[in-house]
XYZ file of C-alpha atoms in Angstrom:
574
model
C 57.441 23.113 -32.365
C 53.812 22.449 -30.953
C 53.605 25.765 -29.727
C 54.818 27.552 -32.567
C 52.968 25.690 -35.092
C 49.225 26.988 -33.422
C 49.962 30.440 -32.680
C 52.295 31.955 -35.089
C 50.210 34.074 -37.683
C 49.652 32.360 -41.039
C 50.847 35.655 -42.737
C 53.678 33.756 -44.557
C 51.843 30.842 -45.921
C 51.546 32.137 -49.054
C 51.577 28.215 -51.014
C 47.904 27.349 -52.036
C 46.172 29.918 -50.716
C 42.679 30.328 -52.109
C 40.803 33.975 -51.271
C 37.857 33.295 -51.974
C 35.424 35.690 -53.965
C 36.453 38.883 -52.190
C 34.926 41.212 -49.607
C 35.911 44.614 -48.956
C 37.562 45.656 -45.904
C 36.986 48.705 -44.025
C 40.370 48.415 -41.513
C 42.037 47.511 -45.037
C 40.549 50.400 -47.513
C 42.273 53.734 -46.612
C 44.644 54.350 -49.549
C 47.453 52.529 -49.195
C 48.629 50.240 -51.603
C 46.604 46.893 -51.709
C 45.511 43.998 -53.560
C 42.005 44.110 -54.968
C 40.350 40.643 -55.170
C 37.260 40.791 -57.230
C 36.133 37.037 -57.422
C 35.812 36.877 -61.374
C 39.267 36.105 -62.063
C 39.738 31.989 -61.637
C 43.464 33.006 -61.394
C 43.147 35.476 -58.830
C 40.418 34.098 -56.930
C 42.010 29.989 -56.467
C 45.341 29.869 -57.507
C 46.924 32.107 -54.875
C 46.742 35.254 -53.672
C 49.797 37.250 -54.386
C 50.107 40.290 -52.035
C 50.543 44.132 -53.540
C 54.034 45.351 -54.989
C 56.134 46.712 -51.774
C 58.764 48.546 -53.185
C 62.064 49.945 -51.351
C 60.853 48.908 -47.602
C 62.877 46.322 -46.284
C 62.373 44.710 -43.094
C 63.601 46.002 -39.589
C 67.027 44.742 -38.550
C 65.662 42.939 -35.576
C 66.741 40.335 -33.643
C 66.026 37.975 -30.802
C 66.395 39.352 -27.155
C 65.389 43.063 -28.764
C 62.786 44.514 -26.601
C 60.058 47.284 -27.671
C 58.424 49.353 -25.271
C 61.209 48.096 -22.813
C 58.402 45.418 -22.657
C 57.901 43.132 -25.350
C 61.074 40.655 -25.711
C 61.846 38.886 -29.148
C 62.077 35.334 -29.022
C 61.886 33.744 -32.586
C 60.602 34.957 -36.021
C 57.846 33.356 -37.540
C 57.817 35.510 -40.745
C 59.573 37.691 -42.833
C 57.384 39.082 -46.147
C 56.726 42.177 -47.904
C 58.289 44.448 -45.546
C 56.968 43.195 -42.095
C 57.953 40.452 -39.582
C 55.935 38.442 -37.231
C 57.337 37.179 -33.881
C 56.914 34.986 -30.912
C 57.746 37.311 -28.198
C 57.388 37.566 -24.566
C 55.430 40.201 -22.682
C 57.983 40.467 -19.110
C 55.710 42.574 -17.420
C 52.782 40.476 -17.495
C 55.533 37.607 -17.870
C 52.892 35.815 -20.818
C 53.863 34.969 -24.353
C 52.462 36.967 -27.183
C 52.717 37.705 -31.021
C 54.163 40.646 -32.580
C 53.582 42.123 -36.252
C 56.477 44.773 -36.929
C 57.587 46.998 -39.887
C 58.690 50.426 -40.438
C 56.482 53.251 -40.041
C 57.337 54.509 -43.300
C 55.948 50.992 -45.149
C 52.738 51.334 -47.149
C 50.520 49.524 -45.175
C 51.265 50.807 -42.064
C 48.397 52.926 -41.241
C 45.693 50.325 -42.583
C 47.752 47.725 -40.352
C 47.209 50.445 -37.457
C 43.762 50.772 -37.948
C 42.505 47.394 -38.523
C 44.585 46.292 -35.052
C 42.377 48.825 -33.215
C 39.601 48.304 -34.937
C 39.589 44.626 -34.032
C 40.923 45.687 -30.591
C 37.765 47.597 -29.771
C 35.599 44.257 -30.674
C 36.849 42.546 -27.241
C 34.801 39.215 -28.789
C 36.757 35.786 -26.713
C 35.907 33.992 -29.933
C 38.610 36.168 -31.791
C 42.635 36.110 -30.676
C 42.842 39.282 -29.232
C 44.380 42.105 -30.122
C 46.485 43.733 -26.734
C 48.372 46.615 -28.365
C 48.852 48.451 -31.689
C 52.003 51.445 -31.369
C 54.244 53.507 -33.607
C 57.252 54.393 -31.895
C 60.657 54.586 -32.973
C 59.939 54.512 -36.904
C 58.105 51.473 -36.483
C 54.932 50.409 -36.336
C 53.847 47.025 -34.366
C 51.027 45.008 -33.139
C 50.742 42.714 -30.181
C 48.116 39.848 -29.829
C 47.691 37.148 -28.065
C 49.485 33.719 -27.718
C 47.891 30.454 -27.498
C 50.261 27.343 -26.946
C 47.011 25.272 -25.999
C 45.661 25.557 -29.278
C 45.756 23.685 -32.610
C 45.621 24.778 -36.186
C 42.965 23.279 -37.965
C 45.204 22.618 -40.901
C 46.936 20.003 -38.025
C 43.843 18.686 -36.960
C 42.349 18.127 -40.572
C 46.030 16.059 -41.025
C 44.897 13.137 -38.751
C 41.603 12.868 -40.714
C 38.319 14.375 -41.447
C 36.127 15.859 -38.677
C 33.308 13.846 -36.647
C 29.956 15.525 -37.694
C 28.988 16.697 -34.199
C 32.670 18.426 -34.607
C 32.215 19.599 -38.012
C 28.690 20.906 -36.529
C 30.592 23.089 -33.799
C 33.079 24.472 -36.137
C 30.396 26.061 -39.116
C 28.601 27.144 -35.997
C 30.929 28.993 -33.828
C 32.775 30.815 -36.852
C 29.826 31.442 -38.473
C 28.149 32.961 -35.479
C 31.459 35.155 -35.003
C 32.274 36.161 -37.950
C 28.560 37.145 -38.245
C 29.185 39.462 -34.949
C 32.357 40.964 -36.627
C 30.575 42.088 -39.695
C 27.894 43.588 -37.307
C 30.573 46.019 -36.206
C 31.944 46.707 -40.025
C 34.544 44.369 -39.265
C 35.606 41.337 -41.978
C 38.890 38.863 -42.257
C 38.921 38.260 -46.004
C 41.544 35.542 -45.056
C 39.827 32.722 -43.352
C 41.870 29.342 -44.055
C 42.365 26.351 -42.205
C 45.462 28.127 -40.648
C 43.623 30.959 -39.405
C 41.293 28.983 -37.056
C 42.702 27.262 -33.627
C 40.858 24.850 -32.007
C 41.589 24.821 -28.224
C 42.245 22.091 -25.733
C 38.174 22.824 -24.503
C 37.061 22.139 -27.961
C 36.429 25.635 -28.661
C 37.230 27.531 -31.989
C 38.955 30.594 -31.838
C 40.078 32.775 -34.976
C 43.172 34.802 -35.534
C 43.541 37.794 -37.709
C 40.621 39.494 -38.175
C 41.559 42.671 -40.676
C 45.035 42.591 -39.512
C 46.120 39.578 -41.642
C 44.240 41.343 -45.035
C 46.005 44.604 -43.628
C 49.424 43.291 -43.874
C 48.967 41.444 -47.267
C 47.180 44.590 -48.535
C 43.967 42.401 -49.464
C 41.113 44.100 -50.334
C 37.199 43.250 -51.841
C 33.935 44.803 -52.850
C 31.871 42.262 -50.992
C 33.763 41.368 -47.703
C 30.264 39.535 -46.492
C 30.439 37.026 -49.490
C 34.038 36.610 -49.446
C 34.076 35.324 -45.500
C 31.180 33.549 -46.178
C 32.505 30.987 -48.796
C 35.597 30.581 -46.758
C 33.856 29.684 -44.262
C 32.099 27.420 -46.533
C 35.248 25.630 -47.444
C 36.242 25.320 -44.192
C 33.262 23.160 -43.457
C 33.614 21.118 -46.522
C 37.876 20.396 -45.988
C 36.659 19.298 -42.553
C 33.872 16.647 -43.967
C 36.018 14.998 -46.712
C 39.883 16.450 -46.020
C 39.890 17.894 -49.071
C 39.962 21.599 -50.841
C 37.522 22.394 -52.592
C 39.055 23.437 -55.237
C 41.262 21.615 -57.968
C 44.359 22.982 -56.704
C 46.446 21.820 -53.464
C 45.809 24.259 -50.677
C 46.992 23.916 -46.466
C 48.408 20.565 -46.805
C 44.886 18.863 -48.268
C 44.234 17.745 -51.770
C 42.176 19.303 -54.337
C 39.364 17.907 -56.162
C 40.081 16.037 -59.390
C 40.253 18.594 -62.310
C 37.511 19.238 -64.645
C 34.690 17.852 -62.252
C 33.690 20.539 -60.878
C 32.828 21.287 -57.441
C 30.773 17.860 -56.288
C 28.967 17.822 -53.021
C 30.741 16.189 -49.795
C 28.529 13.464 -49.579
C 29.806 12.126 -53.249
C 33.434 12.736 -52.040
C 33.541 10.679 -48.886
C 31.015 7.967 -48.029
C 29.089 8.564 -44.471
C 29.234 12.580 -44.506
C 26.198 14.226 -43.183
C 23.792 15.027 -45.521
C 22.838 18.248 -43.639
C 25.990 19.710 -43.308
C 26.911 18.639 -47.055
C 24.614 20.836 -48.478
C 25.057 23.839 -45.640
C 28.646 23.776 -47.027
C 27.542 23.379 -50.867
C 24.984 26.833 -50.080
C 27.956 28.834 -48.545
C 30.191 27.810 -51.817
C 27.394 28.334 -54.053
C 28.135 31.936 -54.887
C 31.604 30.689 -56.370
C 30.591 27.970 -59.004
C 28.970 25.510 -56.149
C 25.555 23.990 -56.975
C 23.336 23.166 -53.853
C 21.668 19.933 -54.092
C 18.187 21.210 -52.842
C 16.415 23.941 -53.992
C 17.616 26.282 -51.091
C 18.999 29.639 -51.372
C 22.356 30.636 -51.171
C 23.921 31.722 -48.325
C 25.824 35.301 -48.907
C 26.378 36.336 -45.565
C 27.406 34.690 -42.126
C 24.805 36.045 -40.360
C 22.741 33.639 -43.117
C 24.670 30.864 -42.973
C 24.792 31.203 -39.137
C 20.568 30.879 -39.219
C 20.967 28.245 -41.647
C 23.303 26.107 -39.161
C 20.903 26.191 -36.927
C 17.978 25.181 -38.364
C 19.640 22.405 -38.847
C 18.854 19.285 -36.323
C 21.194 18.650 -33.580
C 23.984 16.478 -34.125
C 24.638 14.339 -31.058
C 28.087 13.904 -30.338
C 29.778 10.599 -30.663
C 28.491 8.046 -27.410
C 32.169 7.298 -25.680
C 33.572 4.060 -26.102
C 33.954 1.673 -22.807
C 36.010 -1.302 -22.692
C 34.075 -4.203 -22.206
C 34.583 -6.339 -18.564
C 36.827 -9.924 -18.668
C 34.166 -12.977 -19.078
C 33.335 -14.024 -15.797
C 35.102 -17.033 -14.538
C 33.646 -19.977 -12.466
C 35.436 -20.721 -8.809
C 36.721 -24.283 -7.868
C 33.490 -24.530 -5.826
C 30.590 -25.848 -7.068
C 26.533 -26.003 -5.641
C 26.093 -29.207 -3.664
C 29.773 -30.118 -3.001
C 30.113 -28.541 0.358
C 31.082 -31.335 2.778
C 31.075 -34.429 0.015
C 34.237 -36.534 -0.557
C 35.824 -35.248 -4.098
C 34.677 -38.391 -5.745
C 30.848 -39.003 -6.541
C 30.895 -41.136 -9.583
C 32.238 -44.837 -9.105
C 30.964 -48.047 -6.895
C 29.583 -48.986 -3.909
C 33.044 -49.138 -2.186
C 33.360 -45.001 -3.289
C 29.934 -44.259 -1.992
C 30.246 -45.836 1.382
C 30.693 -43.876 4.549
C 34.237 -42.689 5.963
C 33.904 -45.416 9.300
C 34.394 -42.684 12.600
C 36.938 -43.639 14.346
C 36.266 -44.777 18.159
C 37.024 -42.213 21.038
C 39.832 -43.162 23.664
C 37.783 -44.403 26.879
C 37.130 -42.022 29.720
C 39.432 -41.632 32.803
C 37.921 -44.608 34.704
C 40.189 -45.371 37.702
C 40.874 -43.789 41.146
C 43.733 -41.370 39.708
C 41.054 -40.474 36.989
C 38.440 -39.291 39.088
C 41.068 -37.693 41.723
C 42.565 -35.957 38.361
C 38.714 -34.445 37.167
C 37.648 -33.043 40.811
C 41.178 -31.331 41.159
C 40.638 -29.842 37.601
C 36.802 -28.862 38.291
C 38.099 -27.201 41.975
C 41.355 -25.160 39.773
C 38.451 -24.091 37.378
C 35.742 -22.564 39.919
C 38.368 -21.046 41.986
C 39.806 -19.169 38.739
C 36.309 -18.185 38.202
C 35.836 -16.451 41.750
C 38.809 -14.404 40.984
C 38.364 -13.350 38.244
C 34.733 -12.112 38.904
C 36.262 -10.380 41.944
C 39.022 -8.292 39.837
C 36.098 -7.147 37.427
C 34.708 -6.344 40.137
C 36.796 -3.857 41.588
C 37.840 -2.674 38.114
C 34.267 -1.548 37.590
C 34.207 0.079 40.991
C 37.365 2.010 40.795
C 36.364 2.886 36.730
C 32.836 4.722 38.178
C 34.875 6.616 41.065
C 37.289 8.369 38.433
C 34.448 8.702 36.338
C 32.628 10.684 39.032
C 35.580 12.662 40.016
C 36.564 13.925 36.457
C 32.470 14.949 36.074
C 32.874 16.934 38.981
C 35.870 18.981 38.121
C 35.120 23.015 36.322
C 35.148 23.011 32.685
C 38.326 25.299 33.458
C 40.511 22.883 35.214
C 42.703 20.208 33.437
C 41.233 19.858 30.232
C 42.964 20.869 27.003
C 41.720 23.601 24.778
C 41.943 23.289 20.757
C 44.265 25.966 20.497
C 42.520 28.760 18.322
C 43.271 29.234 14.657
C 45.994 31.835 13.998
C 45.967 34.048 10.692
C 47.929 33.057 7.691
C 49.506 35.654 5.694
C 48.687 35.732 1.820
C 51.267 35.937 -0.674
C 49.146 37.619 -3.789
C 45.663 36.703 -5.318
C 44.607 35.508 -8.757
C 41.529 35.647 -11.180
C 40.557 31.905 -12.000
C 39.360 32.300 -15.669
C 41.031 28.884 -17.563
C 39.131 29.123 -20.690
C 39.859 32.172 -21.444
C 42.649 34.716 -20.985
C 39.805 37.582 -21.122
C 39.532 38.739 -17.587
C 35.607 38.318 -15.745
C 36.195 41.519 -13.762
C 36.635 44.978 -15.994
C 40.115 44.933 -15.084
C 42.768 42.366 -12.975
C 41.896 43.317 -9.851
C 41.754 39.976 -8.056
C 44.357 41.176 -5.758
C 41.656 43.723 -3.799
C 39.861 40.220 -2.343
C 43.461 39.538 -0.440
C 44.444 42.981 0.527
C 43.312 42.994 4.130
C 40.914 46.547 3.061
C 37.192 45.565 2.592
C 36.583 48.558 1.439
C 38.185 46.902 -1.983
C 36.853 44.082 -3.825
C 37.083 41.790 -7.149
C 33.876 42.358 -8.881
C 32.891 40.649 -11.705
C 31.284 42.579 -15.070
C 27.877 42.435 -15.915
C 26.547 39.045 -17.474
C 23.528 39.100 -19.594
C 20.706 35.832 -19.989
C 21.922 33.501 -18.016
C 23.352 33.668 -14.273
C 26.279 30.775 -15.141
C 28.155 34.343 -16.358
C 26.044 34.382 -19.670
C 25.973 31.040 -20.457
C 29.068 31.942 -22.471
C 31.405 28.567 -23.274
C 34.616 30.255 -21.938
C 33.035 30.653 -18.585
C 31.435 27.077 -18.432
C 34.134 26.464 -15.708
C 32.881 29.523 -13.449
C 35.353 32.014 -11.862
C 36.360 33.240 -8.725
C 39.710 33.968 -6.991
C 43.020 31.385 -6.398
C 44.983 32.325 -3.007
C 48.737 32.150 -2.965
C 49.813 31.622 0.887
C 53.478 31.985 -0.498
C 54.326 28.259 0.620
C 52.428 25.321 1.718
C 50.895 25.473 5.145
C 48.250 23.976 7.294
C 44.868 25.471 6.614
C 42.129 25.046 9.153
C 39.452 27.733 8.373
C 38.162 30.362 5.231
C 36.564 33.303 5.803
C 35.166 34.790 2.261
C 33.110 38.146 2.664
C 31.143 38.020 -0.355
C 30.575 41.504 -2.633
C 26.746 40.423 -2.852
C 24.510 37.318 -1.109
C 23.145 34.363 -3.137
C 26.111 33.767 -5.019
C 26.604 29.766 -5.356
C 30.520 29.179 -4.260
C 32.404 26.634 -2.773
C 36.166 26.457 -1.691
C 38.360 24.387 -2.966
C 42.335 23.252 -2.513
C 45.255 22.199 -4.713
C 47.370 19.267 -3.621
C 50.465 20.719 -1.631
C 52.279 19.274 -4.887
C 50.539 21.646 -7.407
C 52.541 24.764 -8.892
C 50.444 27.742 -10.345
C 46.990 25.392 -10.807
C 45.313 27.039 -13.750
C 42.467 24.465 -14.476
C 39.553 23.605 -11.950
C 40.879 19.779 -11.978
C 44.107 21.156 -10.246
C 41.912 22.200 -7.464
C 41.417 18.221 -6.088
C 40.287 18.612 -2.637
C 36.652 20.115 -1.497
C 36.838 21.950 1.711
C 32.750 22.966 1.522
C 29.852 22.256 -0.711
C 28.516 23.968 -3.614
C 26.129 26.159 -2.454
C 23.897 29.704 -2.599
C 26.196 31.919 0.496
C 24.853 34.630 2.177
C 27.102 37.971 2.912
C 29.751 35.822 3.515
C 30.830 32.535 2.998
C 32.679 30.816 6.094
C 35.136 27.015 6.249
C 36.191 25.612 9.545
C 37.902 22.062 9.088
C 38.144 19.583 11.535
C 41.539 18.659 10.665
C 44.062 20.802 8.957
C 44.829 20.448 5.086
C 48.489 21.065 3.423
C 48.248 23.181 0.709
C 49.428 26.682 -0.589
C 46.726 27.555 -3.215
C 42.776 27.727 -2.329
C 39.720 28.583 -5.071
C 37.089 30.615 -3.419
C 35.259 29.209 -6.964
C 32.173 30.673 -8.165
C 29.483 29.125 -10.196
C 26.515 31.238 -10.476
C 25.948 34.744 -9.700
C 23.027 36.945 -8.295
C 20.603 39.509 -9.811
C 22.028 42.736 -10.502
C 20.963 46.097 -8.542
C 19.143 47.178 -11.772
C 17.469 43.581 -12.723
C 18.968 43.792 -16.224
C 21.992 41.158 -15.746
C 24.085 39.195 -13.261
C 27.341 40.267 -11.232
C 29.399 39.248 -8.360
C 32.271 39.380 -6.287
C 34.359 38.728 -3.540
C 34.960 41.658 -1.128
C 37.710 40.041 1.420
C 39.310 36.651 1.662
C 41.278 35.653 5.366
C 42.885 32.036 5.905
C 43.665 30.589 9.080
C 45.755 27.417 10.288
């Protein structure tokens, strides 16, 4: 249920849905039959959008376990509206989940589906679910995206409560800043909603949709810019007071009381930041909002995005620690060392403890016999024993002597030298994202015995932590299958360029498929700038099957412009 509930597409949710004053697609406008959402209408623009008249298409007679492409396996429908379905599905030859939108060729929206899937396709942003493939074969038309079971609908996170202002900060930032991007490249969603935006396990945002979902409900507008805008406007004000801001119920949050109007935040729900209350009231402002300061409206993300950050940074939350138990005082206590347990009381409690008197010393004839035969046992046990040490000392320098004399080739063991390990396959190491660092999957050149191959990373621009991006904050590099768990005693890494910082790292013999750099426990070298190559020889073997050759930072490229990397050839020995 978890998984299905963040990544199947919010097509169907068609209770309380709110499109905001509209914007016109481009993926959307190309003569098919569509809605038209104009913004002037109160009962088209808040009451719910109802999608265009589809007459005689029906749905394809699909079921699970059908397979397009002799690829993509069914698994469970998510929706069924209008003509189309949308499914979980499996992709077996990259053996990943994925989403599929399907209906017939013939439907009316078919081609504007088509084109807004490879229009968004052709964005490749990481902030976006990605589009993979977009096909017409066999009378129908479908469109594959990706899958993400880590994620979580905002309309599930807004359900445990409003949002933390530093949180409510990163959301208006990161969608404005993308959705800003999109429109750069003629590209708008005109269906942003709380179920439309995933927040990841990382904390990242990530939106789903863009033109495909307007596509398929045949949504269209005259001012796409505005229309995104305010929706992303009441996204940031249902995630400061958990409310809609509108009078009807929309996404499982309750509208404002009727005949109000639209209030500000901060007089919905005490403690809401004052900054972000009146960011959200400029976005809405367009659609009946009034901003509480004289500040202009915002009518376009790439506005709103300049607005968010003028405004000053939020810290996030300090954590919480539990405080240590009160200290508690021992049974012993300054000046009691060596006093009787009672100090209060009379003179008879305060006198001394009398000492009792010593038996009297061996006085008689037997006595003194008894002490000199004692004294003679002791000093002969003494000459003895010096004279064993002796000749244990003098035997101990002989050998010593002896062994110094012998070659360097004679009796002495050898540490017998480290024998290659074979390596079952080789993996990118990209957790925050499933967007590939290298132009293509081609992590398994760095295990393939050829230098004249090698996993090269793309071009990074800014910043040499791979652009300073948030879905490579963890760094990349390559993860080594040896096929089974074996004793590893030394990595050899022939780095694609010098002054690459890199370290290698193993997985507890335990781990199956690590994915995340915590799986990666033990530290076989340090993090540091290698030269052409990067070399590990252990002491003592470690158990393990998978090894990171992880990469943090990466060099100047040939031209100056950017940063790139790689890893040329990767050999393990045991």
């Amino acid at each position: 249920m978890a998984e299905r509930s963040t990544a199947a597409v919010d097509v169907a949710d068609t209770s309380g849905e709110e499109p905001l004053t509209a914007q016109a697609g481009q993926a959307t406008n190309d003569g098919a039959e569509a809605e038209s959402v104009t913004g002037t209408d109160e009962d088209t623009a808040h009451t719910g959008d109802q999608p265009a008249a589809v007459t005689d298409t029906k749905p394809p007679e699909l079921h699970s376990g059908h397979k397009l492409a002799r690829r993509y396996r069914l698994e469970e429908c998510v929706t069924r509206l209008d003509g189309f379905s949308s499914w979980r599905a499996v992709d077996e030859k990259l053996r990943r989940a994925v989403g599929v939108h399907i209906l017939p060729a013939d439907h009316p929206r078919a081609r504007p589906v088509l084109s807004a899937a490879r229009s968004a396709a052709l964005l490749g942003d990481p902030r976006f679910v990605q589009v993979l493939d977009a096909v017409e074969e066999n009378d129908l038309v479908y469109v594959v995206h990706e899958w993400l079971p880590d994620a979580t609908e905002l309309t599930a996170v807004l359900a445990n409560g409003p949002l933390e202002p530093h949180d409510a900060y990163q959301l208006v930032s990161q969608v404005s800043q993308a959705m800003a991007a999109a429109h750069r490249e003629g590209l708008s969603h005109l269906r942003l909603n709380p179920g439309s935006v995933l927040r990841t396990e990382s904390g990242q945002y990530r939106i789903r949709g863009l033109a495909v979902m307007a596509a398929l409900r045949g949504i269209t507008s005259e001012h796409p810019q505005r229309t995104d805008t305010e929706a992303i406007g009441a996204l940031l004000y249902a995630a400061l007071t958990q409310r809609w801001p509108y009078e009807s119920d929309a996404y499982g949050l309750s509208g404002l009381p009727k005949d109000v109007g639209m209030i500000p935040p901060d007089q919905v729900r005490a403690g809401v930041h004052r900054g972000l209350s009146e960011l959200a009231m400029r976005a809405l402002v367009n659609d009946g909002a009034t901003a509480s300061r004289q500040e202009p409206a915002c009518a376009t993300p790439e506005e709103l995005a300049k607005a968010v950050t003028a405004i000053p940074r939020i810290r996030p939350p300090e954590p919480s620690f539990t405080s240590p138990p009160p200290y508690q005082r021992t049974a012993f206590q300054q000046g009691s060392y060596g006093q009787p347990p009672t100090r209060s009381g009379g003179p008879a409690a305060r006198a001394a403890t009398p000492v009792p008197t010593p038996p009297p010393p061996l006085q008689s004839r037997t006595g003194r016999a008894l002490k000199w035969c004692v004294s003679g046992l002791l000093i002969a046990a003494l000459g003895l024993g010096s004279w064993q040490l002796a000749d244990t000392l003098l035997q101990g320098e002989g050998q010593d002597s002896q062994e110094n004399t012998q070659p360097e080739g004679g009796t002495q063991q050898k540490k017998p030298a480290p024998k290659p390990l074979a390596i079952a396959g080789g993996t990118e190491f990209s957790p925050l994202t499933s967007t590939p660092v290298a132009s293509r999957d081609v992590a398994a050149n760095a295990v393939d015995g050829d230098p004249s191959t090698a996993w090269i990373t793309g071009e990074f621009r800014g910043w040499a932590n791979f652009g300073n991006l948030p879905q490579r904050a963890d760094g990349s590099g390559v993860i080594v299958d040896l096929g089974s768990v074996k004793d590893v005693s030394e990595v050899q890494a022939s780095m694609y360029r010098a002054g690459q910082t890199a370290e290698v790292l193993a997985a507890d013999p335990e781990t199956s498929n690590p994915t995340t750099l915590s799986a990666f426990s033990k530290r076989l070298s340090k993090l540091e700038k290698a030269g052409s190559s990067l070399s590990v020889k252990l002491d003592k073997p470690v158990k393990t099957r998978y090894l990171l050759v992880h990469i943090t930072e990466l060099p100047v490229d040939q031209d100056g412009d950017g940063y790139r990397g790689g890893i040329s050839e990767i050999k393990v020995s045991g």
